[in-house]
Every structure is written in C-alpha cells, then in structure tokens.
Short mmCIF file of C-alpha atoms in Angstrom, two decimals:
data_model
loop_
_atom_site.label_atom_id
_atom_site.label_comp_id
_atom_site.label_asym_id
_atom_site.label_seq_id
_atom_site.Cartn_x
_atom_site.Cartn_y
_atom_site.Cartn_z
CA MET A 30 -11.93 -19.02 7.46
CA ARG A 31 -14.85 -21.65 7.76
CA SER A 32 -13.91 -24.27 5.06
CA ILE A 33 -16.93 -25.16 2.48
CA GLU A 34 -16.58 -27.48 -0.19
CA PRO A 35 -19.43 -28.51 -2.68
CA PRO A 36 -21.48 -31.13 -1.05
CA ARG A 37 -22.52 -34.40 -2.47
CA ARG A 38 -25.92 -36.25 -2.44
CA ALA A 39 -25.38 -39.80 -1.22
CA ALA A 40 -26.88 -43.08 -0.40
CA ALA A 41 -25.30 -45.36 2.12
CA PHE A 42 -25.85 -49.06 3.40
CA ALA A 43 -24.13 -50.36 6.26
CA LEU A 44 -23.97 -54.00 7.51
CA SER A 45 -23.40 -54.38 11.55
CA LEU A 46 -22.29 -57.77 12.82
CA GLY A 47 -22.20 -58.82 16.56
CA PRO A 48 -22.64 -56.63 19.83
CA THR A 49 -18.80 -55.78 19.75
CA LEU A 50 -17.46 -56.15 16.17
CA ARG A 51 -19.16 -54.78 13.34
CA GLN A 52 -18.41 -55.17 9.84
CA LEU A 53 -19.39 -52.32 7.57
CA ARG A 54 -20.29 -51.89 3.88
CA THR A 55 -20.89 -48.61 2.39
CA LEU A 56 -22.10 -47.51 -1.11
CA ALA A 57 -22.37 -43.87 -1.81
CA LEU A 58 -22.99 -42.03 -4.96
CA GLY A 59 -19.87 -41.13 -6.80
CA LEU A 60 -17.97 -43.62 -4.74
CA VAL A 61 -17.82 -47.39 -4.60
CA GLY A 62 -15.92 -48.68 -1.67
CA LEU A 63 -15.56 -51.25 0.97
CA VAL A 64 -14.97 -50.55 4.52
CA ALA A 65 -14.58 -53.15 7.35
CA ALA A 66 -14.78 -51.05 10.48
CA LEU A 67 -15.76 -50.60 14.19
CA PRO A 68 -18.50 -48.14 14.48
CA SER A 69 -18.11 -44.81 16.40
CA ALA A 70 -18.93 -46.30 19.88
CA HIS A 71 -21.09 -44.42 22.39
CA ALA A 72 -22.23 -47.57 24.55
CA VAL A 73 -19.39 -47.54 27.04
CA PRO A 74 -19.14 -50.44 29.51
CA SER A 75 -18.83 -48.22 32.37
CA PHE A 76 -22.65 -47.12 31.93
CA ALA A 77 -23.56 -50.76 31.73
CA ARG A 78 -21.52 -51.70 35.09
CA GLN A 79 -23.08 -48.76 36.95
CA THR A 80 -26.65 -49.51 36.07
CA GLY A 81 -26.45 -53.14 36.31
CA GLN A 82 -28.11 -53.09 32.73
CA GLU A 83 -26.97 -54.87 29.44
CA CYS A 84 -25.67 -52.39 26.78
CA ALA A 85 -29.06 -53.19 24.62
CA ALA A 86 -31.10 -51.70 27.62
CA CYS A 87 -29.85 -48.13 26.41
CA HIS A 88 -28.84 -48.79 22.83
CA VAL A 89 -30.18 -50.01 19.47
CA GLY A 90 -28.13 -52.80 18.69
CA ALA A 91 -26.35 -53.08 21.82
CA TYR A 92 -23.72 -50.67 20.70
CA GLY A 93 -24.82 -47.16 19.63
CA PRO A 94 -25.10 -44.65 18.95
CA GLN A 95 -28.98 -44.88 18.79
CA LEU A 96 -30.57 -44.51 22.09
CA THR A 97 -33.61 -46.53 23.29
CA PRO A 98 -36.27 -44.73 25.46
CA TYR A 99 -34.34 -45.82 28.51
CA GLY A 100 -31.09 -44.45 27.05
CA VAL A 101 -32.83 -40.96 26.28
CA LYS A 102 -34.09 -40.92 30.05
CA PHE A 103 -30.49 -42.24 31.08
CA LYS A 104 -28.99 -38.99 29.27
CA ILE A 105 -31.41 -36.51 30.50
CA GLY A 106 -30.98 -37.91 34.02
CA GLY A 107 -27.27 -36.88 33.77
CA TYR A 108 -25.79 -40.30 33.39
CA THR A 109 -26.58 -40.79 37.23
CA ASP A 110 -28.86 -43.68 37.23
CA SER A 111 -27.21 -46.54 39.03
CA ASP A 112 -28.08 -50.03 40.59
CA GLY A 113 -27.47 -48.78 44.10
CA LYS A 114 -24.16 -50.92 44.38
CA GLY A 115 -20.92 -48.80 44.94
CA GLY A 116 -17.31 -49.67 43.97
CA LYS A 117 -18.16 -48.69 40.21
CA VAL A 118 -15.22 -47.13 38.22
CA PRO A 119 -16.46 -44.84 35.34
CA ILE A 120 -13.64 -45.65 33.14
CA SER A 121 -13.75 -47.23 29.78
CA ALA A 122 -11.70 -47.65 26.47
CA MET A 123 -12.30 -48.27 22.75
CA ILE A 124 -10.22 -48.98 19.62
CA VAL A 125 -11.52 -48.51 16.15
CA ALA A 126 -10.08 -50.33 12.98
CA SER A 127 -10.99 -50.15 9.33
CA PHE A 128 -10.09 -51.26 6.10
CA ASN A 129 -10.91 -49.46 2.97
CA GLN A 130 -10.80 -49.91 -0.67
CA THR A 131 -12.12 -47.57 -3.44
CA ALA A 132 -12.77 -48.28 -7.11
CA LYS A 133 -10.41 -45.41 -8.07
CA ASN A 134 -6.94 -44.42 -6.25
CA LEU A 135 -6.95 -41.22 -4.19
CA PRO A 136 -5.49 -38.50 -6.07
CA GLU A 137 -2.78 -37.68 -3.89
CA LYS A 138 -0.76 -39.98 -1.15
CA PRO A 139 -1.99 -39.34 2.40
CA GLU A 140 0.63 -38.30 4.76
CA HIS A 141 0.35 -41.60 6.83
CA GLY A 142 -1.30 -43.71 4.35
CA SER A 143 -1.71 -45.30 0.75
CA VAL A 144 -3.55 -44.35 -2.26
CA ASN A 145 -5.75 -47.36 -1.64
CA ARG A 146 -6.37 -50.75 0.22
CA LYS A 147 -5.71 -48.95 3.58
CA LEU A 148 -5.91 -51.04 6.69
CA ALA A 149 -5.50 -48.57 9.70
CA MET A 150 -5.91 -48.00 13.58
CA ASP A 151 -8.35 -45.14 12.99
CA GLU A 152 -8.57 -44.20 16.76
CA ALA A 153 -8.18 -45.34 20.27
CA SER A 154 -10.44 -43.60 23.04
CA LEU A 155 -10.50 -43.31 26.74
CA PHE A 156 -13.86 -42.56 28.37
CA LEU A 157 -14.59 -40.96 31.58
CA ALA A 158 -18.37 -41.93 31.52
CA GLY A 159 -20.96 -42.48 34.28
CA ARG A 160 -22.11 -41.02 37.84
CA LEU A 161 -19.83 -38.58 39.52
CA SER A 162 -22.22 -38.14 42.31
CA GLU A 163 -25.78 -38.26 43.25
CA LYS A 164 -26.48 -35.49 40.84
CA ILE A 165 -23.59 -34.99 38.42
CA GLY A 166 -22.48 -37.22 35.69
CA ALA A 167 -20.25 -36.98 32.76
CA PHE A 168 -19.37 -38.41 29.28
CA ILE A 169 -15.72 -37.38 28.18
CA GLN A 170 -13.75 -38.89 25.36
CA ALA A 171 -10.21 -38.40 24.94
CA THR A 172 -9.07 -40.05 21.56
CA TYR A 173 -5.95 -40.70 19.77
CA ASP A 174 -6.03 -40.35 16.09
CA GLY A 175 -4.47 -43.39 14.30
CA VAL A 176 -4.20 -41.55 11.21
CA GLY A 177 -3.01 -38.11 12.19
CA ARG A 178 -1.07 -39.45 15.10
CA THR A 179 -2.55 -36.76 17.52
CA THR A 180 -4.24 -36.89 20.79
CA ALA A 181 -7.01 -34.60 21.63
CA LEU A 182 -10.18 -34.01 23.68
CA ASP A 183 -13.01 -35.61 21.82
CA GLN A 184 -16.68 -35.23 22.83
CA ALA A 185 -17.49 -34.20 26.23
CA ASP A 186 -20.59 -33.73 28.12
CA ILE A 187 -20.69 -32.95 31.78
CA ARG A 188 -24.14 -32.61 33.43
CA ALA A 189 -25.87 -31.62 36.95
CA VAL A 190 -29.47 -32.69 37.46
CA HIS A 191 -32.29 -32.28 39.99
CA THR A 192 -35.78 -33.97 39.89
CA MET A 193 -39.01 -32.53 41.46
CA GLU A 194 -42.63 -32.68 41.00
CA ILE A 195 -44.55 -30.18 38.92
CA ALA A 196 -48.31 -30.24 38.78
CA GLY A 197 -48.12 -33.75 40.04
CA LYS A 198 -45.45 -34.90 37.44
CA GLU A 199 -42.07 -36.11 37.52
CA THR A 200 -39.74 -32.86 36.16
CA THR A 201 -35.94 -33.03 35.72
CA PHE A 202 -34.05 -29.81 35.38
CA GLY A 203 -30.58 -30.07 34.24
CA LEU A 204 -27.35 -28.09 33.26
CA SER A 205 -25.05 -29.55 30.47
CA PHE A 206 -21.56 -28.21 29.90
CA HIS A 207 -20.29 -29.51 26.55
CA ASN A 208 -17.94 -28.81 23.44
CA ASN A 209 -20.22 -29.61 20.57
CA PRO A 210 -23.40 -28.32 19.62
CA GLY A 211 -26.09 -31.12 19.59
CA VAL A 212 -23.52 -33.73 21.71
CA GLN A 213 -25.90 -33.04 24.48
CA ASP A 214 -28.95 -33.90 22.57
CA PRO A 215 -30.56 -37.01 24.03
CA PHE A 216 -32.55 -38.05 20.43
CA ASN A 217 -31.22 -39.94 17.69
CA SER A 218 -32.15 -37.48 14.78
CA MET A 219 -29.55 -34.70 15.44
CA THR A 220 -26.56 -34.78 12.86
CA VAL A 221 -23.99 -35.39 15.93
CA TRP A 222 -25.66 -39.00 16.45
CA GLY A 223 -27.02 -39.52 12.98
CA PHE A 224 -26.25 -41.71 10.08
CA PRO A 225 -23.55 -42.74 8.99
CA TYR A 226 -22.52 -44.13 12.26
CA ALA A 227 -19.20 -45.34 10.76
CA SER A 228 -16.69 -44.15 8.24
CA SER A 229 -13.25 -44.69 7.15
CA ALA A 230 -10.52 -41.89 7.44
CA PHE A 231 -9.34 -42.67 4.19
CA GLY A 232 -11.00 -42.64 0.96
CA PHE A 233 -13.13 -40.17 -1.10
CA GLY A 234 -15.16 -37.65 0.90
CA MET A 235 -18.58 -36.39 -0.32
CA GLY A 236 -17.94 -32.78 0.27
CA ASP A 237 -17.76 -30.68 3.28
CA ALA A 238 -20.52 -27.99 2.67
CA ALA A 239 -22.61 -28.47 5.58
CA THR A 240 -24.56 -26.08 8.09
CA ILE A 241 -22.59 -24.65 11.16
CA ILE A 242 -24.60 -26.98 13.31
CA ASN A 243 -23.31 -29.89 11.56
CA GLY A 244 -19.88 -30.24 13.02
CA ALA A 245 -18.32 -26.89 12.10
CA LEU A 246 -17.84 -25.85 15.62
CA GLU A 247 -17.17 -29.39 17.21
CA GLN A 248 -14.51 -29.38 20.12
CA ARG A 249 -13.51 -25.75 19.30
CA VAL A 250 -16.20 -24.14 21.30
CA SER A 251 -17.50 -24.63 25.08
CA GLY A 252 -21.27 -24.62 25.67
CA LEU A 253 -23.71 -24.34 28.53
CA SER A 254 -27.23 -25.19 28.40
CA ALA A 255 -30.24 -25.51 30.70
CA TYR A 256 -32.93 -28.09 29.88
CA THR A 257 -35.98 -29.55 31.46
CA PHE A 258 -38.07 -32.63 30.93
CA TRP A 259 -41.78 -32.71 32.05
CA ASN A 260 -43.61 -35.93 32.51
CA ASP A 261 -41.48 -37.91 30.01
CA LEU A 262 -43.15 -36.09 27.47
CA ILE A 263 -41.68 -32.51 26.82
CA TYR A 264 -38.20 -31.68 26.62
CA ALA A 265 -36.90 -28.05 26.40
CA GLU A 266 -33.24 -26.51 26.08
CA ILE A 267 -31.62 -23.27 25.66
CA GLY A 268 -27.80 -22.74 25.61
CA THR A 269 -24.96 -20.41 24.59
CA TYR A 270 -21.49 -21.09 22.97
CA ARG A 271 -18.14 -19.44 23.21
CA SER A 272 -15.02 -20.35 21.23
CA LEU A 273 -12.43 -21.55 22.84
CA PRO A 274 -9.13 -19.68 22.86
CA VAL A 275 -6.50 -20.71 20.63
CA THR A 276 -4.12 -21.58 23.59
CA MET A 277 -6.56 -23.67 25.25
CA GLN A 278 -7.33 -25.52 22.09
CA SER A 279 -3.48 -26.22 21.74
CA ARG A 280 -3.32 -27.67 25.51
CA LEU A 281 -6.49 -29.85 24.73
CA GLY A 282 -4.51 -31.53 21.78
CA LEU A 283 -6.81 -29.80 18.96
CA GLY A 284 -3.97 -27.87 17.46
CA LYS A 285 -4.10 -24.02 16.32
CA ALA A 286 -4.04 -24.55 12.52
CA ASP A 287 -7.91 -25.44 12.57
CA ASP A 288 -9.15 -22.67 14.77
CA ILE A 289 -12.71 -21.88 13.48
CA GLY A 290 -12.11 -18.12 14.70
CA ARG A 291 -14.13 -16.22 17.19
CA LEU A 292 -17.79 -16.60 17.81
CA GLY A 293 -19.98 -13.72 18.63
CA SER A 294 -21.16 -12.78 22.04
CA GLY A 295 -24.81 -13.74 21.05
CA ALA A 296 -24.45 -17.24 20.11
CA ALA A 297 -27.76 -19.14 20.84
CA TYR A 298 -29.20 -22.88 20.91
CA TRP A 299 -32.45 -23.68 21.74
CA ARG A 300 -34.45 -27.13 21.33
CA LEU A 301 -37.99 -28.28 21.81
CA ALA A 302 -39.25 -31.69 21.53
CA LEU A 303 -42.37 -34.01 22.36
CA PHE A 304 -41.33 -37.49 23.40
CA GLN A 305 -43.60 -40.58 23.94
CA ASP A 306 -42.48 -44.06 25.41
CA LEU A 307 -45.12 -46.54 24.52
CA LYS A 308 -43.11 -49.46 25.76
CA LYS A 309 -43.03 -51.48 22.49
CA GLN A 310 -42.56 -48.45 20.24
CA ALA A 311 -41.20 -44.84 20.81
CA PHE A 312 -41.06 -41.81 18.91
CA ASN A 313 -40.19 -38.19 19.01
CA VAL A 314 -40.52 -34.95 17.03
CA GLY A 315 -39.20 -31.64 17.52
CA VAL A 316 -37.44 -28.45 16.43
CA PHE A 317 -34.31 -26.76 16.92
CA GLY A 318 -32.11 -23.66 16.12
CA LEU A 319 -28.56 -22.13 16.23
CA SER A 320 -27.73 -18.55 15.48
CA THR A 321 -24.26 -17.09 15.85
CA SER A 322 -21.85 -15.00 14.05
CA LEU A 323 -18.21 -16.22 13.42
CA GLN A 324 -15.30 -13.85 12.89
CA PRO A 325 -12.83 -16.26 10.97
CA ASP A 326 -9.59 -14.22 11.41
CA ARG A 327 -9.39 -13.29 15.17
CA SER A 328 -6.95 -10.50 14.28
CA VAL A 329 -8.85 -8.95 11.40
CA PRO A 330 -12.50 -7.36 11.83
CA GLY A 331 -15.29 -8.81 9.94
CA SER A 332 -17.70 -11.67 10.51
CA ASN A 333 -20.12 -13.95 8.90
CA ARG A 334 -23.41 -14.77 10.38
CA TYR A 335 -25.48 -17.98 10.46
CA ASN A 336 -28.90 -19.01 11.32
CA ASP A 337 -29.93 -22.54 11.51
CA LEU A 338 -33.71 -23.71 12.01
CA GLY A 339 -34.32 -27.52 12.02
CA VAL A 340 -36.93 -29.97 12.44
CA ASP A 341 -36.46 -33.69 13.21
CA ALA A 342 -38.25 -36.91 13.94
CA SER A 343 -37.45 -40.64 15.07
CA TYR A 344 -39.43 -43.82 15.42
CA GLN A 345 -38.55 -46.90 17.05
CA PHE A 346 -40.44 -50.23 16.96
CA LEU A 347 -39.02 -52.42 19.94
CA GLY A 348 -41.69 -55.10 20.33
CA THR A 349 -40.10 -57.46 22.39
CA ARG A 350 -36.81 -56.66 21.31
CA GLU A 351 -36.45 -59.75 18.83
CA HIS A 352 -36.85 -57.44 15.71
CA VAL A 353 -36.29 -53.73 16.07
CA PHE A 354 -36.83 -51.00 13.53
CA THR A 355 -35.85 -47.16 13.71
CA ALA A 356 -36.22 -44.46 11.40
CA ASN A 357 -34.64 -41.17 11.99
CA GLY A 358 -34.85 -37.76 9.95
CA SER A 359 -33.86 -34.31 10.02
CA PHE A 360 -34.14 -31.20 7.81
CA ILE A 361 -31.94 -27.84 8.48
CA ARG A 362 -32.32 -24.85 6.92
CA GLU A 363 -29.33 -22.25 7.16
CA ARG A 364 -29.43 -18.58 6.24
CA GLN A 365 -26.17 -17.14 5.74
CA THR A 366 -25.28 -13.52 5.83
CA ARG A 367 -21.48 -13.61 4.54
CA ASN A 368 -20.22 -9.80 5.14
CA GLN A 369 -16.54 -10.92 5.68
CA MET A 370 -16.22 -13.61 2.67
CA TYR A 371 -18.27 -10.85 0.60
CA ALA A 372 -16.01 -8.12 1.45
CA ASN A 373 -12.73 -10.18 0.90
CA GLY A 374 -13.95 -11.59 -2.68
CA GLU A 375 -14.49 -15.16 -1.12
CA ALA A 376 -18.15 -14.90 -1.92
CA ASP A 377 -20.10 -13.62 -5.10
CA ASN A 378 -23.22 -13.18 -3.00
CA GLN A 379 -23.55 -11.48 0.48
CA LYS A 380 -26.30 -13.62 1.40
CA GLY A 381 -27.01 -17.33 0.90
CA ARG A 382 -28.69 -20.65 2.27
CA LEU A 383 -28.18 -24.32 2.67
CA ASN A 384 -30.67 -27.03 2.89
CA GLU A 385 -29.57 -30.06 4.57
CA LEU A 386 -31.65 -33.44 4.69
CA ARG A 387 -30.83 -36.50 6.47
CA LEU A 388 -32.85 -39.67 6.57
CA GLY A 389 -31.71 -43.13 8.14
CA ALA A 390 -33.42 -46.54 8.87
CA SER A 391 -32.48 -49.63 10.63
CA TYR A 392 -33.43 -52.94 11.60
CA HIS A 393 -31.59 -55.22 14.09
CA PHE A 394 -32.20 -58.65 15.03
CA LEU A 395 -31.83 -60.17 18.50
CA GLN A 396 -29.91 -56.95 19.41
CA THR A 397 -26.77 -58.43 17.53
CA TRP A 398 -27.12 -58.38 13.40
CA GLY A 399 -28.19 -55.15 12.17
CA ALA A 400 -28.50 -53.17 8.67
CA SER A 401 -28.80 -49.27 8.43
CA LEU A 402 -29.56 -47.30 5.29
CA GLY A 403 -29.20 -43.58 4.70
CA ARG A 404 -30.03 -41.06 2.54
CA PHE A 405 -28.61 -37.49 2.96
CA THR A 406 -28.51 -34.44 0.92
CA THR A 407 -27.01 -30.63 0.95
CA ARG A 408 -28.37 -28.07 -1.60
CA GLY A 409 -27.79 -24.07 -1.43
CA THR A 410 -27.26 -21.14 -3.19
CA ARG A 411 -25.39 -20.88 -6.27
CA ASP A 412 -21.68 -19.09 -5.49
CA ALA A 413 -18.82 -19.42 -8.02
CA SER A 414 -16.44 -18.02 -5.49
CA LEU A 415 -17.64 -19.85 -2.35
CA TYR A 416 -18.07 -23.29 -3.86
CA SER A 417 -15.53 -24.64 -6.35
CA GLU A 418 -17.97 -25.85 -8.50
CA GLY A 419 -20.26 -22.88 -8.71
CA TYR A 420 -23.17 -24.17 -6.63
CA ALA A 421 -23.87 -25.94 -3.61
CA ASN A 422 -26.21 -28.33 -5.01
CA GLY A 423 -23.92 -30.32 -7.34
#
C-alpha cells in the first residue's frame, strides 16, 4: 500500500561552499536543524572528461543538479556530445557525508544512529555515465546507503538519439529507458531534480504525503519514453511505465518490503515544454502529466487510480557567469480514486485530491559560492483514515 502521511508546509535555506564540498544549513517550519552535507551529485566527472568542458558548463554552481542551457541540450542529446578525443572511461564515483543536529531528540533511536547529533556517511555511489556509442549514452547510478547499510540500483537513464533537419531546423529524436518518472526530464523544475538539493538521512521529516509523480514510483518501475526537441525550442515527450517484478527488485538490491504493488497496463506520462536559450539568460515553461492505477497488494484484487497534472517554469540569469541567478517552480494537482483503500476502510472518501507547490531560487558567485531558498507545500482533501491528522493540509 502506498504510504501517505500528513505533509508539512515548509521553507528551507541552504548555503553551498566550493565546487566539490558543500556546507548546508536547513531551516524548516516545525524543524530547527543544522546539516553539514554534500549535495546529491549529478555533475559527474566522466561527463566533463568526455566533453572537455568544466562542470560549470553543464551545471549551475558547477555541481548540480540544476542544468545550464548547455546541460539541458547535453542531456537531450543522449549524453553523447564529446570533444572528439577517444580513451574516455565513463566511470565516476561520489561519497556523501552529513552532520545533523535538531532542537529536539528523535522520539525513537534509529537502527544505525543516535537520537541527535549524528555524523554519518550517507551514501557512496558509482556511476556509469557518458557516451557508449555515437548515438547511445547513459546515466546509471548504483548506491551504497551508509545509513540503511544496503546497496541498490539508484537513478538510471539510458538514451538512444538521432538528429536530423525538419523544415530546415535541427530536430532531435530520442528514446529514454529509465526507472523513475521525471528522472529523464531535462529541465530544473521537476520534483526529481528540485529543491531541496540535499537532506540528511537523520532527523525529523516533513511528512510523506506527495503526488505519485513525486517519488512514489522511483526505482520500482521501468519506463520507456520517446521524445523530440525541435529547433532548440520545443520539447515533447510521451512514455509508459511498468512495475518491476518483486524478484527483479530484490536482485537490484531494492528489497521486497517496499514493493509498491502492480501498476495498471495503461500507465501514461506526457510532457510538453517551451525552452529559450538567450545566451545570457534562459527560461522554460511547460506542462506534464502522469496517469496510472496502482494495485497495492499484488495477490489481492483492487486498485487505486492517480491522475497528476502539472505546470512548471524555470528562469536563469547567466550574464558573464560571475553572478548567476535561478528560479524554478512547479504546481501539481493530483486527483485520486481510492477504490481499494475505500473498500478496505483505509480512506473515508472514495475520491480525493492533492495540490503540491514547489518554489526555489538560487544565487551563485563565480560558480563556487551559492545560496538556495525554497518553499514547498502540499494540501489536499480532508480524510481522517488516510491521513493520521485527518487532513492533508496540516
């Protein structure tokens, strides 16, 4: 069964230092904490070796995950752009560590931690990332969880691309095989790549109620999508997903306990966006959606249906790259038909909704020092059985 807890409205502030080492402070409503951490890394060195470009060419702040216009085009191009020189090995590695302290102790001691003041090696990742052939590239991450002490397949995106001219304009056609709706998206406003860019595995959370496109399916599905990018201006994508068999999840290190269940055969994802690279600034606006049914218990008939519709936008001021400003935002409205949950007494209402808003802004100086500020809220239909506090907008 999909785990849903009452969400929390929150605001956060992060301070990033240096192109490789980041110190992070996070302030959220209902939580006062200090975190010193490395952000989730997506600017892998193998991409820089392959293209002959510095990390700042693809990533705001030289580390990610926010992509510059060049980074957007590099991803759409299937990670295949290069400097033409051979002998590049598409392998990289990353280690993430954190220190976490909260105003109050955790109510229960974590299995591999303490109730407060926790220094941890959060994760260590190995990447296969880069050009595999002239028209095939990949971003595949395997991660050791230093808190849970397990190793599993993390994010994965394998692409095949072809470029041709249509109406005299360069057009890219591509296929993406991936394991998380949104991980293949090239823009900075999808929840997969959105703020907060770093968080500690310890400490108080802000609630798990979220739209299904916001992490509910990650790593537990396989997806195939087809996309096109015309004249560096219009991006369109359509795809579908299937849940991984439980045995496959176990082989990939994901375990069986957190199996999401079985997706319906009609799971569909779509995306349409307008992108404009003005050299010293850039922006994109778009719409996207995910529609699927989910059978929480594979052995028992009954499913719930989720229909997500979102709008998003991003803006970057790049200038001379000395001062870089970014702003990202998205709003997702999810309609739920809770047939299985309602029949089993897990929800008071057969139908419900969630509204999810995410806003983020950042400033970077010399692609080295940076600050990020975010605001994220989740509101929804009151339901005493489904949400422990009786509603989704607590």
